[in-house]
Amino acid sequence: MSTEIREIDVQSLYRLLEQHDGVSILDVRSAEAFQAERVEGRHPAHLLNFPYAAFSADEATAVAGLPFEREAELFVICGRGRTSRVVTERLQGHGFNVISVRGGMEAWADFTVSTDVVPPSPELTLVQFNRPGKASLAYLVASHGEGILVDPNRHLEPYLEEASRRGITIRHVMDTHVHADYISGGAQLAEQTGATYHLSGICGYRGAINLDGQPGPIRIGSLDLLKIATPGHTPGSTSLLVDGRFLLTGDTLFVGSVGRPDLGGQVVPWARQLYRTLFVDMASMDDAIVILPSHYASTSEMGDSGIVSGTLGELRRTNEGMQANSEEAFIAYIERNMRPSPESYARIRQINLAALSVDPDEMDDLDRGKNQCAASQGSACAISSGGRTPAAPGVG
């Protein structure tokens, strides 16, 4: 008689990682796939990569070497949730308390969680959407039932469902820059909702939808917003100031680093732009302004609430990219912290400019893996490696 295979969805696994240290996870994908992307959460987990090929070749030896207590819950993850069921069934036969992750890393790559940045009111709703598999962030800003969606990815359902649940009509959609690490849903969402699409006019967008490509004010409900040119990560990078209190910085400024200015092959010229943005143009901004970026490099950048944010004053004191005492020192910092750009980024940029169309399968492949948008050699992942495959550095 076969034993029932227990499963958990990725949202529930993420909540466990938010609440508990030491969650045990066995990743049975190849070492290469594990290095490219893996499960991460706010608390460290006991994460082991043991490829299924090695497991099945000598199951008895593999089971004997697993560093997990048999009575403790062990979560098994694979690419799509099929191989993990096989391993789960076999480990159950060896007495392990094991649970398969439904949908595998494919499901982990795409799901989104939402958190209120501030308690919602009719005057201001500000929601941060976190896509953990990409470590990317999007925002819904609303006032009196009118909203703007900033930096959405191509999986639009979570945004539309959240807006509908809150009775918000999306009037504006904004991409802070031409994204290179994920496929944007900005133009698609604007077309679908009839919203105005905002993307800097110097980006070279080739789509049919009309752009509002200039810096300047936006008003939703009773709320004043301001698009501010913040070039450097890209020449067209634009930040959004919300109510004079919150600055959605895209990839210009992160909690722990700054946006890498090399993705267009113009390291020094773009680094000089970024220096002027951060140290000249933003110099007069108040320390109390809350920075809300569009990516994070490590889960250590999250607060206890799960929100990725920091005040500008805190970042001026602690962000490694904000410590340069001159333009040349900043450029030297940037050059020390450059890494090869993923090959997929050039194609993703072309897709986001509506200059390239690809089939759905290639789109799925391109849109996988954690972002590498920060200027850093990488920081330790919040999740530790517990086995034969060492943990890859974060994206810093």
PDB file of N, CA and C in Angstrom, residues 286-352:
ATOM      1  N   ASP A 286      15.808  65.159   2.122  1.00  0.00           N
ATOM      2  CA  ASP A 286      15.792  64.979   3.572  1.00  0.00           C
ATOM      3  C   ASP A 286      16.169  63.549   3.957  1.00  0.00           C
ATOM      4  N   ASP A 287      16.909  63.421   5.062  1.00  0.00           N
ATOM      5  CA  ASP A 287      17.309  62.105   5.554  1.00  0.00           C
ATOM      6  C   ASP A 287      16.110  61.213   5.884  1.00  0.00           C
ATOM      7  N   ALA A 288      14.967  61.820   6.156  1.00  0.00           N
ATOM      8  CA  ALA A 288      13.807  61.046   6.594  1.00  0.00           C
ATOM      9  C   ALA A 288      13.059  60.380   5.436  1.00  0.00           C
ATOM     10  N   ILE A 289      13.384  60.738   4.198  1.00  0.00           N
ATOM     11  CA  ILE A 289      12.710  60.119   3.059  1.00  0.00           C
ATOM     12  C   ILE A 289      12.981  58.614   3.049  1.00  0.00           C
ATOM     13  N   VAL A 290      11.931  57.829   2.853  1.00  0.00           N
ATOM     14  CA  VAL A 290      12.056  56.371   2.847  1.00  0.00           C
ATOM     15  C   VAL A 290      12.352  55.905   1.429  1.00  0.00           C
ATOM     16  N   ILE A 291      13.449  55.177   1.278  1.00  0.00           N
ATOM     17  CA  ILE A 291      13.864  54.632  -0.013  1.00  0.00           C
ATOM     18  C   ILE A 291      13.217  53.267  -0.215  1.00  0.00           C
ATOM     19  N   LEU A 292      12.537  53.117  -1.341  1.00  0.00           N
ATOM     20  CA  LEU A 292      11.889  51.862  -1.705  1.00  0.00           C
ATOM     21  C   LEU A 292      12.434  51.433  -3.064  1.00  0.00           C
ATOM     22  N   PRO A 293      13.374  50.492  -3.100  1.00  0.00           N
ATOM     23  CA  PRO A 293      14.013  50.093  -4.359  1.00  0.00           C
ATOM     24  C   PRO A 293      13.197  49.056  -5.114  1.00  0.00           C
ATOM     25  N   SER A 294      13.656  48.718  -6.304  1.00  0.00           N
ATOM     26  CA  SER A 294      12.969  47.713  -7.116  1.00  0.00           C
ATOM     27  C   SER A 294      13.638  46.350  -7.087  1.00  0.00           C
ATOM     28  N   HIS A 295      14.720  46.234  -6.332  1.00  0.00           N
ATOM     29  CA  HIS A 295      15.377  44.945  -6.135  1.00  0.00           C
ATOM     30  C   HIS A 295      16.019  44.913  -4.752  1.00  0.00           C
ATOM     31  N   TYR A 296      16.379  43.718  -4.346  1.00  0.00           N
ATOM     32  CA  TYR A 296      17.241  43.572  -3.178  1.00  0.00           C
ATOM     33  C   TYR A 296      18.249  42.477  -3.482  1.00  0.00           C
ATOM     34  N   ALA A 297      19.404  42.575  -2.838  1.00  0.00           N
ATOM     35  CA  ALA A 297      20.470  41.632  -3.105  1.00  0.00           C
ATOM     36  C   ALA A 297      20.449  40.472  -2.136  1.00  0.00           C
ATOM     37  N   SER A 298      20.019  40.736  -0.928  1.00  0.00           N
ATOM     38  CA  SER A 298      20.010  39.731   0.124  1.00  0.00           C
ATOM     39  C   SER A 298      18.790  39.949   0.992  1.00  0.00           C
ATOM     40  N   THR A 299      18.280  38.865   1.557  1.00  0.00           N
ATOM     41  CA  THR A 299      17.143  38.992   2.460  1.00  0.00           C
ATOM     42  C   THR A 299      17.514  39.748   3.729  1.00  0.00           C
ATOM     43  N   SER A 300      18.793  39.968   3.971  1.00  0.00           N
ATOM     44  CA  SER A 300      19.201  40.778   5.120  1.00  0.00           C
ATOM     45  C   SER A 300      18.752  42.230   4.958  1.00  0.00           C
ATOM     46  N   GLU A 301      18.369  42.631   3.748  1.00  0.00           N
ATOM     47  CA  GLU A 301      17.894  43.991   3.509  1.00  0.00           C
ATOM     48  C   GLU A 301      16.428  44.177   3.902  1.00  0.00           C
ATOM     49  N   MET A 302      15.767  43.087   4.284  1.00  0.00           N
ATOM     50  CA  MET A 302      14.379  43.164   4.735  1.00  0.00           C
ATOM     51  C   MET A 302      14.323  43.530   6.211  1.00  0.00           C
ATOM     52  N   GLY A 303      13.308  44.312   6.573  1.00  0.00           N
ATOM     53  CA  GLY A 303      13.032  44.562   7.975  1.00  0.00           C
ATOM     54  C   GLY A 303      12.211  43.436   8.569  1.00  0.00           C
ATOM     55  N   ASP A 304      11.878  43.562   9.850  1.00  0.00           N
ATOM     56  CA  ASP A 304      11.112  42.518  10.538  1.00  0.00           C
ATOM     57  C   ASP A 304       9.743  42.310   9.905  1.00  0.00           C
ATOM     58  N   SER A 305       9.213  43.341   9.270  1.00  0.00           N
ATOM     59  CA  SER A 305       7.896  43.231   8.632  1.00  0.00           C
ATOM     60  C   SER A 305       7.963  42.561   7.267  1.00  0.00           C
ATOM     61  N   GLY A 306       9.182  42.319   6.781  1.00  0.00           N
ATOM     62  CA  GLY A 306       9.350  41.772   5.438  1.00  0.00           C
ATOM     63  C   GLY A 306       9.489  42.833   4.372  1.00  0.00           C
ATOM     64  N   ILE A 307       9.415  44.104   4.749  1.00  0.00           N
ATOM     65  CA  ILE A 307       9.539  45.206   3.796  1.00  0.00           C
ATOM     66  C   ILE A 307      11.015  45.481   3.524  1.00  0.00           C
ATOM     67  N   VAL A 308      11.357  45.692   2.258  1.00  0.00           N
ATOM     68  CA  VAL A 308      12.701  46.115   1.860  1.00  0.00           C
ATOM     69  C   VAL A 308      12.685  47.639   1.753  1.00  0.00           C
ATOM     70  N   SER A 309      13.359  48.319   2.672  1.00  0.00           N
ATOM     71  CA  SER A 309      13.352  49.777   2.674  1.00  0.00           C
ATOM     72  C   SER A 309      14.410  50.284   3.638  1.00  0.00           C
ATOM     73  N   GLY A 310      14.663  51.568   3.577  1.00  0.00           N
ATOM     74  CA  GLY A 310      15.546  52.234   4.524  1.00  0.00           C
ATOM     75  C   GLY A 310      15.411  53.730   4.333  1.00  0.00           C
ATOM     76  N   THR A 311      15.608  54.503   5.382  1.00  0.00           N
ATOM     77  CA  THR A 311      15.578  55.946   5.198  1.00  0.00           C
ATOM     78  C   THR A 311      16.836  56.386   4.466  1.00  0.00           C
ATOM     79  N   LEU A 312      16.725  57.494   3.771  1.00  0.00           N
ATOM     80  CA  LEU A 312      17.876  58.009   3.037  1.00  0.00           C
ATOM     81  C   LEU A 312      19.028  58.298   3.992  1.00  0.00           C
ATOM     82  N   GLY A 313      18.715  58.772   5.193  1.00  0.00           N
ATOM     83  CA  GLY A 313      19.767  59.016   6.167  1.00  0.00           C
ATOM     84  C   GLY A 313      20.492  57.748   6.563  1.00  0.00           C
ATOM     85  N   GLU A 314      19.741  56.663   6.775  1.00  0.00           N
ATOM     86  CA  GLU A 314      20.362  55.376   7.104  1.00  0.00           C
ATOM     87  C   GLU A 314      21.260  54.905   5.969  1.00  0.00           C
ATOM     88  N   LEU A 315      20.777  55.032   4.751  1.00  0.00           N
ATOM     89  CA  LEU A 315      21.559  54.574   3.610  1.00  0.00           C
ATOM     90  C   LEU A 315      22.805  55.420   3.418  1.00  0.00           C
ATOM     91  N   ARG A 316      22.712  56.704   3.692  1.00  0.00           N
ATOM     92  CA  ARG A 316      23.904  57.551   3.593  1.00  0.00           C
ATOM     93  C   ARG A 316      24.978  57.111   4.582  1.00  0.00           C
ATOM     94  N   ARG A 317      24.558  56.539   5.700  1.00  0.00           N
ATOM     95  CA  ARG A 317      25.524  56.096   6.709  1.00  0.00           C
ATOM     96  C   ARG A 317      26.021  54.675   6.467  1.00  0.00           C
ATOM     97  N   THR A 318      25.178  53.786   5.924  1.00  0.00           N
ATOM     98  CA  THR A 318      25.501  52.362   5.924  1.00  0.00           C
ATOM     99  C   THR A 318      25.657  51.732   4.547  1.00  0.00           C
ATOM    100  N   ASN A 319      25.069  52.322   3.515  1.00  0.00           N
ATOM    101  CA  ASN A 319      25.122  51.733   2.179  1.00  0.00           C
ATOM    102  C   ASN A 319      26.543  51.850   1.635  1.00  0.00           C
ATOM    103  N   GLU A 320      27.125  50.732   1.224  1.00  0.00           N
ATOM    104  CA  GLU A 320      28.529  50.745   0.807  1.00  0.00           C
ATOM    105  C   GLU A 320      28.766  51.618  -0.416  1.00  0.00           C
ATOM    106  N   GLY A 321      27.743  51.772  -1.245  1.00  0.00           N
ATOM    107  CA  GLY A 321      27.894  52.598  -2.433  1.00  0.00           C
ATOM    108  C   GLY A 321      27.778  54.085  -2.179  1.00  0.00           C
ATOM    109  N   MET A 322      27.400  54.451  -0.960  1.00  0.00           N
ATOM    110  CA  MET A 322      27.214  55.869  -0.619  1.00  0.00           C
ATOM    111  C   MET A 322      28.367  56.427   0.216  1.00  0.00           C
ATOM    112  N   GLN A 323      29.474  55.691   0.304  1.00  0.00           N
ATOM    113  CA  GLN A 323      30.553  56.109   1.193  1.00  0.00           C
ATOM    114  C   GLN A 323      31.695  56.826   0.477  1.00  0.00           C
ATOM    115  N   ALA A 324      31.637  56.943  -0.832  1.00  0.00           N
ATOM    116  CA  ALA A 324      32.727  57.587  -1.580  1.00  0.00           C
ATOM    117  C   ALA A 324      32.823  59.065  -1.217  1.00  0.00           C
ATOM    118  N   ASN A 325      34.057  59.575  -1.103  1.00  0.00           N
ATOM    119  CA  ASN A 325      34.254  60.990  -0.767  1.00  0.00           C
ATOM    120  C   ASN A 325      34.601  61.845  -1.978  1.00  0.00           C
ATOM    121  N   SER A 326      34.549  61.244  -3.180  1.00  0.00           N
ATOM    122  CA  SER A 326      34.794  61.996  -4.408  1.00  0.00           C
ATOM    123  C   SER A 326      34.249  61.203  -5.583  1.00  0.00           C
ATOM    124  N   GLU A 327      34.112  61.881  -6.722  1.00  0.00           N
ATOM    125  CA  GLU A 327      33.628  61.204  -7.920  1.00  0.00           C
ATOM    126  C   GLU A 327      34.576  60.101  -8.349  1.00  0.00           C
ATOM    127  N   GLU A 328      35.874  60.357  -8.284  1.00  0.00           N
ATOM    128  CA  GLU A 328      36.836  59.340  -8.708  1.00  0.00           C
ATOM    129  C   GLU A 328      36.826  58.150  -7.766  1.00  0.00           C
ATOM    130  N   ALA A 329      36.638  58.396  -6.471  1.00  0.00           N
ATOM    131  CA  ALA A 329      36.555  57.283  -5.520  1.00  0.00           C
ATOM    132  C   ALA A 329      35.308  56.440  -5.792  1.00  0.00           C
ATOM    133  N   PHE A 330      34.225  57.095  -6.185  1.00  0.00           N
ATOM    134  CA  PHE A 330      32.998  56.368  -6.508  1.00  0.00           C
ATOM    135  C   PHE A 330      33.204  55.512  -7.750  1.00  0.00           C
ATOM    136  N   ILE A 331      33.837  56.062  -8.766  1.00  0.00           N
ATOM    137  CA  ILE A 331      34.094  55.292  -9.980  1.00  0.00           C
ATOM    138  C   ILE A 331      34.996  54.098  -9.673  1.00  0.00           C
ATOM    139  N   ALA A 332      35.995  54.311  -8.819  1.00  0.00           N
ATOM    140  CA  ALA A 332      36.871  53.203  -8.427  1.00  0.00           C
ATOM    141  C   ALA A 332      36.074  52.118  -7.716  1.00  0.00           C
ATOM    142  N   TYR A 333      35.132  52.523  -6.859  1.00  0.00           N
ATOM    143  CA  TYR A 333      34.261  51.554  -6.180  1.00  0.00           C
ATOM    144  C   TYR A 333      33.443  50.763  -7.202  1.00  0.00           C
ATOM    145  N   ILE A 334      32.866  51.472  -8.167  1.00  0.00           N
ATOM    146  CA  ILE A 334      32.077  50.800  -9.200  1.00  0.00           C
ATOM    147  C   ILE A 334      32.933  49.790  -9.965  1.00  0.00           C
ATOM    148  N   GLU A 335      34.111  50.196 -10.378  1.00  0.00           N
ATOM    149  CA  GLU A 335      34.971  49.317 -11.179  1.00  0.00           C
ATOM    150  C   GLU A 335      35.424  48.107 -10.377  1.00  0.00           C
ATOM    151  N   ARG A 336      35.601  48.255  -9.075  1.00  0.00           N
ATOM    152  CA  ARG A 336      35.982  47.102  -8.242  1.00  0.00           C
ATOM    153  C   ARG A 336      34.847  46.103  -8.110  1.00  0.00           C
ATOM    154  N   ASN A 337      33.644  46.573  -8.298  1.00  0.00           N
ATOM    155  CA  ASN A 337      32.489  45.731  -8.001  1.00  0.00           C
ATOM    156  C   ASN A 337      31.713  45.306  -9.242  1.00  0.00           C
ATOM    157  N   MET A 338      32.349  45.320 -10.391  1.00  0.00           N
ATOM    158  CA  MET A 338      31.700  44.849 -11.611  1.00  0.00           C
ATOM    159  C   MET A 338      31.883  43.349 -11.777  1.00  0.00           C
ATOM    160  N   ARG A 339      30.839  42.724 -12.286  1.00  0.00           N
ATOM    161  CA  ARG A 339      30.869  41.306 -12.626  1.00  0.00           C
ATOM    162  C   ARG A 339      30.340  41.142 -14.039  1.00  0.00           C
ATOM    163  N   PRO A 340      30.619  40.017 -14.676  1.00  0.00           N
ATOM    164  CA  PRO A 340      30.071  39.816 -16.017  1.00  0.00           C
ATOM    165  C   PRO A 340      28.540  39.896 -15.993  1.00  0.00           C
ATOM    166  N   SER A 341      28.000  40.550 -16.995  1.00  0.00           N
ATOM    167  CA  SER A 341      26.548  40.648 -17.112  1.00  0.00           C
ATOM    168  C   SER A 341      25.998  39.328 -17.661  1.00  0.00           C
ATOM    169  N   PRO A 342      24.922  38.798 -17.082  1.00  0.00           N
ATOM    170  CA  PRO A 342      24.320  37.578 -17.643  1.00  0.00           C
ATOM    171  C   PRO A 342      23.987  37.748 -19.120  1.00  0.00           C
ATOM    172  N   GLU A 343      24.220  36.707 -19.901  1.00  0.00           N
ATOM    173  CA  GLU A 343      24.003  36.783 -21.344  1.00  0.00           C
ATOM    174  C   GLU A 343      22.548  37.097 -21.685  1.00  0.00           C
ATOM    175  N   SER A 344      21.636  36.683 -20.825  1.00  0.00           N
ATOM    176  CA  SER A 344      20.216  36.881 -21.111  1.00  0.00           C
ATOM    177  C   SER A 344      19.795  38.344 -21.032  1.00  0.00           C
ATOM    178  N   TYR A 345      20.574  39.176 -20.356  1.00  0.00           N
ATOM    179  CA  TYR A 345      20.125  40.541 -20.088  1.00  0.00           C
ATOM    180  C   TYR A 345      19.944  41.369 -21.372  1.00  0.00           C
ATOM    181  N   ALA A 346      20.796  41.161 -22.347  1.00  0.00           N
ATOM    182  CA  ALA A 346      20.678  41.929 -23.597  1.00  0.00           C
ATOM    183  C   ALA A 346      19.361  41.614 -24.295  1.00  0.00           C
ATOM    184  N   ARG A 347      18.960  40.347 -24.306  1.00  0.00           N
ATOM    185  CA  ARG A 347      17.697  39.981 -24.952  1.00  0.00           C
ATOM    186  C   ARG A 347      16.502  40.496 -24.153  1.00  0.00           C
ATOM    187  N   ILE A 348      16.597  40.442 -22.827  1.00  0.00           N
ATOM    188  CA  ILE A 348      15.495  40.938 -22.001  1.00  0.00           C
ATOM    189  C   ILE A 348      15.295  42.434 -22.234  1.00  0.00           C
ATOM    190  N   ARG A 349      16.386  43.192 -22.325  1.00  0.00           N
ATOM    191  CA  ARG A 349      16.256  44.625 -22.591  1.00  0.00           C
ATOM    192  C   ARG A 349      15.540  44.872 -23.918  1.00  0.00           C
ATOM    193  N   GLN A 350      15.888  44.092 -24.948  1.00  0.00           N
ATOM    194  CA  GLN A 350      15.252  44.258 -26.252  1.00  0.00           C
ATOM    195  C   GLN A 350      13.761  43.915 -26.191  1.00  0.00           C
ATOM    196  N   ILE A 351      13.406  42.890 -25.430  1.00  0.00           N
ATOM    197  CA  ILE A 351      11.990  42.545 -25.255  1.00  0.00           C
ATOM    198  C   ILE A 351      11.255  43.699 -24.572  1.00  0.00           C
ATOM    199  N   ASN A 352      11.881  44.267 -23.542  1.00  0.00           N
ATOM    200  CA  ASN A 352      11.236  45.339 -22.793  1.00  0.00           C
ATOM    201  C   ASN A 352      11.161  46.651 -23.573  1.00  0.00           C
TER     202      ASN A 352
END
